[in-house]
mmCIF file of C-alpha atoms in Angstrom:
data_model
loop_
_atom_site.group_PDB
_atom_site.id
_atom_site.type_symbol
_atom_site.label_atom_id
_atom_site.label_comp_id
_atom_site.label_asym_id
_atom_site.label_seq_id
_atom_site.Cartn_x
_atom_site.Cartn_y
_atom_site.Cartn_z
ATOM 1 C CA UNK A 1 -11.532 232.658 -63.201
ATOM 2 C CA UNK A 2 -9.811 232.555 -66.566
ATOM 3 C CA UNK A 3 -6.258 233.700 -66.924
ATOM 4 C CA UNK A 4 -6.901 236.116 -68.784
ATOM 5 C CA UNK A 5 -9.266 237.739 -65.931
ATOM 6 C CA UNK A 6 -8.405 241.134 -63.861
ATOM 7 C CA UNK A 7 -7.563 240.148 -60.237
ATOM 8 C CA UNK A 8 -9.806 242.302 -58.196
ATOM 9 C CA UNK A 9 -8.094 244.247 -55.175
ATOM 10 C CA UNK A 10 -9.925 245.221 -51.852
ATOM 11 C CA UNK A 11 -8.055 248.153 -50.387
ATOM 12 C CA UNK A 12 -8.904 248.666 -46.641
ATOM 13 C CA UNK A 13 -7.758 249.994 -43.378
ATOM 14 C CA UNK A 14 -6.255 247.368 -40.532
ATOM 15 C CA UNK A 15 -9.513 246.264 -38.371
ATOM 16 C CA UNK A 16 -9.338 244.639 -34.735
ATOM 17 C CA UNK A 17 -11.726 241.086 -36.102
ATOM 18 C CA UNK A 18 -13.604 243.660 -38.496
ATOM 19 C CA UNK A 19 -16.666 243.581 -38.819
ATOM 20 C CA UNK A 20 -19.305 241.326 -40.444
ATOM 21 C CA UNK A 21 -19.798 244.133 -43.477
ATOM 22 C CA UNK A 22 -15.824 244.019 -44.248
ATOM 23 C CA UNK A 23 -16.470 240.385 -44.759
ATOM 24 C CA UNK A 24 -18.912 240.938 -47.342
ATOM 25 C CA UNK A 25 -17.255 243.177 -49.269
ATOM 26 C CA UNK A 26 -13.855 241.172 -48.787
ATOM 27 C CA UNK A 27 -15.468 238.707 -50.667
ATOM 28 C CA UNK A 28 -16.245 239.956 -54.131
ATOM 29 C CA UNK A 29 -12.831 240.751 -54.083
ATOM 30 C CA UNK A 30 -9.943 238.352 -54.333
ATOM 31 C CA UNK A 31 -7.015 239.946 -53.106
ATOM 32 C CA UNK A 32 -6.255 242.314 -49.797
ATOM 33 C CA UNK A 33 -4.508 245.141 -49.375
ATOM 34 C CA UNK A 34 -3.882 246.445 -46.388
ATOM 35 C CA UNK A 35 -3.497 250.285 -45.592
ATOM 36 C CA UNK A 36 -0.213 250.709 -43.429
ATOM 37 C CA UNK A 37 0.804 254.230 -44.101
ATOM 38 C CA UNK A 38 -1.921 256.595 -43.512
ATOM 39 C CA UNK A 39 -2.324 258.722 -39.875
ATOM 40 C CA UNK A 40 -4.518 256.291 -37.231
ATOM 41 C CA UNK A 41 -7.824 257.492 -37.364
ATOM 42 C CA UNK A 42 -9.838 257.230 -34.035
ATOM 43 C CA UNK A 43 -13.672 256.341 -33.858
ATOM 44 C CA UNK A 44 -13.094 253.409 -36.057
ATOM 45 C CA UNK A 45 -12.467 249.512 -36.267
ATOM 46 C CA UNK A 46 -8.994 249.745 -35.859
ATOM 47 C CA UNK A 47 -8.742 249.059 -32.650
ATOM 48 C CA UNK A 48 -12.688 248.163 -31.446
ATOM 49 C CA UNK A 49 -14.577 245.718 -32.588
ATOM 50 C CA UNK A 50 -18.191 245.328 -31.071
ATOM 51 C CA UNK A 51 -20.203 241.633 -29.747
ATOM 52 C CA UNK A 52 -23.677 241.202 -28.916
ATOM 53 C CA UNK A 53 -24.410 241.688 -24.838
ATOM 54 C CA UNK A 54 -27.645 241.500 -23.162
ATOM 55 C CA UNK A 55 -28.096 245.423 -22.852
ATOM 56 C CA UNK A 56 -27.120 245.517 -26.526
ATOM 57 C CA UNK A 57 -23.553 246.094 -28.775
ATOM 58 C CA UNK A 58 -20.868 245.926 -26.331
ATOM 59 C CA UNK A 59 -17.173 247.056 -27.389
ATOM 60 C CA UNK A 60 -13.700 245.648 -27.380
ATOM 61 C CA UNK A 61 -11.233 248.199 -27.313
ATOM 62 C CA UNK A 62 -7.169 247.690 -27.340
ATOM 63 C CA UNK A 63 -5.488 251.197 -25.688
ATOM 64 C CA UNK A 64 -2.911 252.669 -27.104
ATOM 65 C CA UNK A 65 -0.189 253.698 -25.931
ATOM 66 C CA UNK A 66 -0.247 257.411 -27.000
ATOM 67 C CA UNK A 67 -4.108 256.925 -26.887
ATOM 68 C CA UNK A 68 -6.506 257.437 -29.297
ATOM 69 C CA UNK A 69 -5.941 261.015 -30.370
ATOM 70 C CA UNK A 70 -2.300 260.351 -31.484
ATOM 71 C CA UNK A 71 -1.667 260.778 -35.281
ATOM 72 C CA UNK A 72 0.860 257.925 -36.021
ATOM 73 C CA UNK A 73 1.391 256.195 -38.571
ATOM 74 C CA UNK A 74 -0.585 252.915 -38.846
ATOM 75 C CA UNK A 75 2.303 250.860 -38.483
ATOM 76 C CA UNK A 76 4.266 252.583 -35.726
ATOM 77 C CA UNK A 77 1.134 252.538 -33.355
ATOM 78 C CA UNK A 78 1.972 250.776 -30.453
ATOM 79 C CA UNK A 79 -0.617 248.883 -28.077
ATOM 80 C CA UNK A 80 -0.309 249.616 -24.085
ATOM 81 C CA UNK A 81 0.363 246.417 -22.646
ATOM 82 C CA UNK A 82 0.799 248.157 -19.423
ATOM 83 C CA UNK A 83 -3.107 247.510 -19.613
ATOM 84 C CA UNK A 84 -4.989 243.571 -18.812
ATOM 85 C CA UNK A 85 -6.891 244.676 -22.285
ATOM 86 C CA UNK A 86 -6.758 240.856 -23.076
ATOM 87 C CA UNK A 87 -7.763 239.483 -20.165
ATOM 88 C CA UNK A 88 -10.643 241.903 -20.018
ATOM 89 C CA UNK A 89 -11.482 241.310 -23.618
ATOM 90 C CA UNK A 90 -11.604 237.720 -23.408
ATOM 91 C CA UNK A 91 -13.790 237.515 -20.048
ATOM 92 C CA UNK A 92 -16.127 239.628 -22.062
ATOM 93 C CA UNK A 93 -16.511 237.666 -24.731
ATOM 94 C CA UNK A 94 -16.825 234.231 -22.417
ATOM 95 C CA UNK A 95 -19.616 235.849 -20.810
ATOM 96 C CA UNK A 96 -20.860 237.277 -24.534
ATOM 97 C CA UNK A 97 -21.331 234.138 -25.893
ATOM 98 C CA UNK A 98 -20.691 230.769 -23.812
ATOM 99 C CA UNK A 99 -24.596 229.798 -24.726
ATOM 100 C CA UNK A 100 -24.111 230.366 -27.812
ATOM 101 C CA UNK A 101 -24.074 227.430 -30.480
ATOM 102 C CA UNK A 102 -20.495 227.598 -31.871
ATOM 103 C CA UNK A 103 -18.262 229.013 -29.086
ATOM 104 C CA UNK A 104 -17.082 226.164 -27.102
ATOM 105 C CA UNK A 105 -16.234 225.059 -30.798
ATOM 106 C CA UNK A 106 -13.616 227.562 -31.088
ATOM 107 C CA UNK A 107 -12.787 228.575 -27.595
ATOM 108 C CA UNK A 108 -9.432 227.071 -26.722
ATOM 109 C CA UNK A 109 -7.587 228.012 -29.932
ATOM 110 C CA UNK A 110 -8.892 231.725 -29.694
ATOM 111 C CA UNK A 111 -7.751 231.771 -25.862
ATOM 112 C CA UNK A 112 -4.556 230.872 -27.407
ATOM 113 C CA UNK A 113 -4.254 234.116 -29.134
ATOM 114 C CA UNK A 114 -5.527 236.710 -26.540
ATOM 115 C CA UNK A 115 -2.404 234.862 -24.361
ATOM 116 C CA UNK A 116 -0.208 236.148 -26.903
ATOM 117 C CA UNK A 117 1.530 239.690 -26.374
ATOM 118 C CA UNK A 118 1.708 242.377 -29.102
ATOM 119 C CA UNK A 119 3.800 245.158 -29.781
ATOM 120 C CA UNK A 120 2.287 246.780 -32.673
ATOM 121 C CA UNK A 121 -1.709 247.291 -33.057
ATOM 122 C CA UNK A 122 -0.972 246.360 -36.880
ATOM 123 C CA UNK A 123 0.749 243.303 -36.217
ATOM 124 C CA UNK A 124 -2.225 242.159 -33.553
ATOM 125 C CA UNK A 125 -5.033 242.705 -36.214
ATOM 126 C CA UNK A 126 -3.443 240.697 -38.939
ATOM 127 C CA UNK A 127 -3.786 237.860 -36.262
ATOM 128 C CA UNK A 128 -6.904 238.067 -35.724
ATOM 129 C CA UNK A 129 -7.866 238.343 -39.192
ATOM 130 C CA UNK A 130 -5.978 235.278 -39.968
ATOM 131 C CA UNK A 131 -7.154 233.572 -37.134
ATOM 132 C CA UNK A 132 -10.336 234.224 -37.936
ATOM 133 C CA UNK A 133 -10.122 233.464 -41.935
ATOM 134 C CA UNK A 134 -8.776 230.062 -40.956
ATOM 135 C CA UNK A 135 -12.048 229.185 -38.932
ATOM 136 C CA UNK A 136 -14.027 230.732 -41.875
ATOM 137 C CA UNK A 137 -12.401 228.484 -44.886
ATOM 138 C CA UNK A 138 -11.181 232.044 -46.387
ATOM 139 C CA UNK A 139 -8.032 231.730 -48.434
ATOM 140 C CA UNK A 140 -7.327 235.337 -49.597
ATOM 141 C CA UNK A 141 -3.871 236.384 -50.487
ATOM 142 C CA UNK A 142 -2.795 239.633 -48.062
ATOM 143 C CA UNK A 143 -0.642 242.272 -49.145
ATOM 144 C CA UNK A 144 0.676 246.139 -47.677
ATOM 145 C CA UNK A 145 0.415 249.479 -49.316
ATOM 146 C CA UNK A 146 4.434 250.555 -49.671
ATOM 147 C CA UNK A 147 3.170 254.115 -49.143
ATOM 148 C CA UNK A 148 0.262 256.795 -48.631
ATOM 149 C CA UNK A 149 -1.395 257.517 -51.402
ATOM 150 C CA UNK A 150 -4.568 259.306 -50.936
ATOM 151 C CA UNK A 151 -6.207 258.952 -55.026
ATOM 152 C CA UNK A 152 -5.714 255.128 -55.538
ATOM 153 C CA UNK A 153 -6.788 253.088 -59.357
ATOM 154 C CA UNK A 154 -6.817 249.870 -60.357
ATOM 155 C CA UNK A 155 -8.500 248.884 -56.485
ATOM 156 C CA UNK A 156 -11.774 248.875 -54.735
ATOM 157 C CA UNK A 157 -10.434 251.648 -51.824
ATOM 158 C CA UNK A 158 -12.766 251.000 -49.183
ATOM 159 C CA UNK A 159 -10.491 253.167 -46.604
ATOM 160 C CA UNK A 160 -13.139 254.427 -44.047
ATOM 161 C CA UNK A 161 -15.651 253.414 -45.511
ATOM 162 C CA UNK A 162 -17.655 251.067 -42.985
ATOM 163 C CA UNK A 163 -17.250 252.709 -40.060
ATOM 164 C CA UNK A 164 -18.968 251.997 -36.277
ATOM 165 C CA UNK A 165 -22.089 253.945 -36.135
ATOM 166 C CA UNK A 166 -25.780 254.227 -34.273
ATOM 167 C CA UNK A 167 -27.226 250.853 -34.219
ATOM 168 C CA UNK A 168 -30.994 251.031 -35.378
ATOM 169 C CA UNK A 169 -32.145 247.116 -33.730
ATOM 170 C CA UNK A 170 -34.937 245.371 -35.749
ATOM 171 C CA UNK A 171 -33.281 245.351 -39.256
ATOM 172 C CA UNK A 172 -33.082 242.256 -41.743
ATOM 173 C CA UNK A 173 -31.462 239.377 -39.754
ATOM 174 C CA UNK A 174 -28.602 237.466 -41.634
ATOM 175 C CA UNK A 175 -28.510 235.157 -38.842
ATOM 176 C CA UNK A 176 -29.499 234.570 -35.252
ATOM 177 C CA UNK A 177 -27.887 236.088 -32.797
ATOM 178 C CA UNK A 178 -27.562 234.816 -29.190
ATOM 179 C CA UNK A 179 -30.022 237.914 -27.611
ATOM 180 C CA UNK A 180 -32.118 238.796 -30.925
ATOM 181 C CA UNK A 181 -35.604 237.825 -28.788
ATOM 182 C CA UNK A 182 -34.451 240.292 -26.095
ATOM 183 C CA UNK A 183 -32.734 243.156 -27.822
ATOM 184 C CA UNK A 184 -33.356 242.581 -31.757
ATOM 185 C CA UNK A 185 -30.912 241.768 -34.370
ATOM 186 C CA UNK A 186 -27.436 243.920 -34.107
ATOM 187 C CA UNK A 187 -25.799 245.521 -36.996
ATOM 188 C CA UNK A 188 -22.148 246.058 -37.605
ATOM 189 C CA UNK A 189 -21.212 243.374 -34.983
ATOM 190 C CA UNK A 190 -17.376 241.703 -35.415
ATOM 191 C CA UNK A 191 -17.170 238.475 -37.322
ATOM 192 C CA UNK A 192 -16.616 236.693 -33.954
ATOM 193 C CA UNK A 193 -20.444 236.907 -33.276
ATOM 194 C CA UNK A 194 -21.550 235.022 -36.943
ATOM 195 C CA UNK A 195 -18.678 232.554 -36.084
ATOM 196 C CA UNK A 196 -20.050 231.413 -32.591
ATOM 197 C CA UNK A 197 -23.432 231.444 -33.694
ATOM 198 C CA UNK A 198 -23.125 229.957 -37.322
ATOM 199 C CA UNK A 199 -19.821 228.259 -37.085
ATOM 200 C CA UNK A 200 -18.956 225.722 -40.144
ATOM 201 C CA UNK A 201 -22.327 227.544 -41.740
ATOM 202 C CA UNK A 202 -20.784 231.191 -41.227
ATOM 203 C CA UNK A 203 -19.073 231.460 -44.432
ATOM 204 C CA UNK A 204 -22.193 230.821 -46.356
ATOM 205 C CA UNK A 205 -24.092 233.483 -44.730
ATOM 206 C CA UNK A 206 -21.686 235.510 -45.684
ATOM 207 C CA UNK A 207 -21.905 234.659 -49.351
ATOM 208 C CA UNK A 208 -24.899 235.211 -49.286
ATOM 209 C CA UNK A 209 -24.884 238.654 -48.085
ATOM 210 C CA UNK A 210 -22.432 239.262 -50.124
ATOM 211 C CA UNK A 211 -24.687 238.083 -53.367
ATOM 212 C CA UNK A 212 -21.628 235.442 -54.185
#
């Protein structure tokens, strides 16, 4: 990139480990910003995530402690510890993926984090994302809106814009998954499912989804 050249800016809501399609997107970008300000919105990724199970797309969800109907703003929403949510969610993804290729690989370090406590659901998603950008080779620089603003210019706002939805099974496989034979390839899966099945080889899959 010449000096000279316009940075571009990704514009997104906080995700819990978002999703293999933020990814994508994240990358023909080259900075982040992060939405703080606006109202949580339920029925999103920012505080699920799903992983493959045998059944099918099983999710990870972190309760809140006003729930999810509250209308907080994103960086005053607390997480109910009060809850073994990270106990639960790390069993889960033991039994998820401990045949898989890659997730003995990574296991100890990401036990590390679900040991660690959280106050803030804002605070807990910008660990995971690092965490998981640092087993990915991503280097992207991260910054925070300062406000609301609801008409944005000069970014890419993808605000709500890749949201959880019905999962149609059978589509164009980026990679394989650990029960694609038995249940078909899942869509819109969190980044922790191409990491323990790709591992060092996740971060070109995602280039080339991305059409880098």
């Amino acid at each position: 990139m010449t000096a000279t050249a316009k940075m571009r800016v990704l514009l997104i809501e906080s995700q819990y480990f978002p999703p293999i399609d933020s990814y994508k997107t994240l990358l023909n970008n080259d900075i982040l910003q992060i939405e703080k300000y606006e109202h949580y919105q339920k029925l999103s990724y920012r505080n699920r995530c799903y992983v493959a199970g045998p059944n099918g797309r099983m999710i990870l969800s972190v309760p809140l402690t006003r729930g999810k109907n509250q209308r907080t703003v994103m960086k005053d929403v607390r997480i109910s510890n009060e809850e073994k949510w990270q106990s639960l969610h790390w069993k889960t993804l033991v039994s998820a993926y401990r045949r898989s290729p890659w997730f003995e690989y990574y296991e100890a370090d990401l036990q590390e984090l679900y040991e660690q406590e959280f106050k803030y659901l804002l605070d807990w998603n910008l660990a995971c994302f690092e965490w998981m950008n640092s087993k990915l080779g991503i280097v992207v620089p991260i910054t925070f809106t300062e406000s609301y603003q609801k008409e944005t210019s000069g970014v890419t706002d993808a605000r709500d814009t890749i949201l959880p939805g019905p999962v149609v099974t059978g589509g164009p496989a980026l990679y394989t998954q650990v029960f694609q034979e038995r249940i078909g390839f899942l869509p819109g899966l969190s980044c922790l499912d191409l990491l323990f099945c790709e591992g060092k080889q996740a971060l070109k899959v995602l280039q080339e989804g991305s059409g880098k």
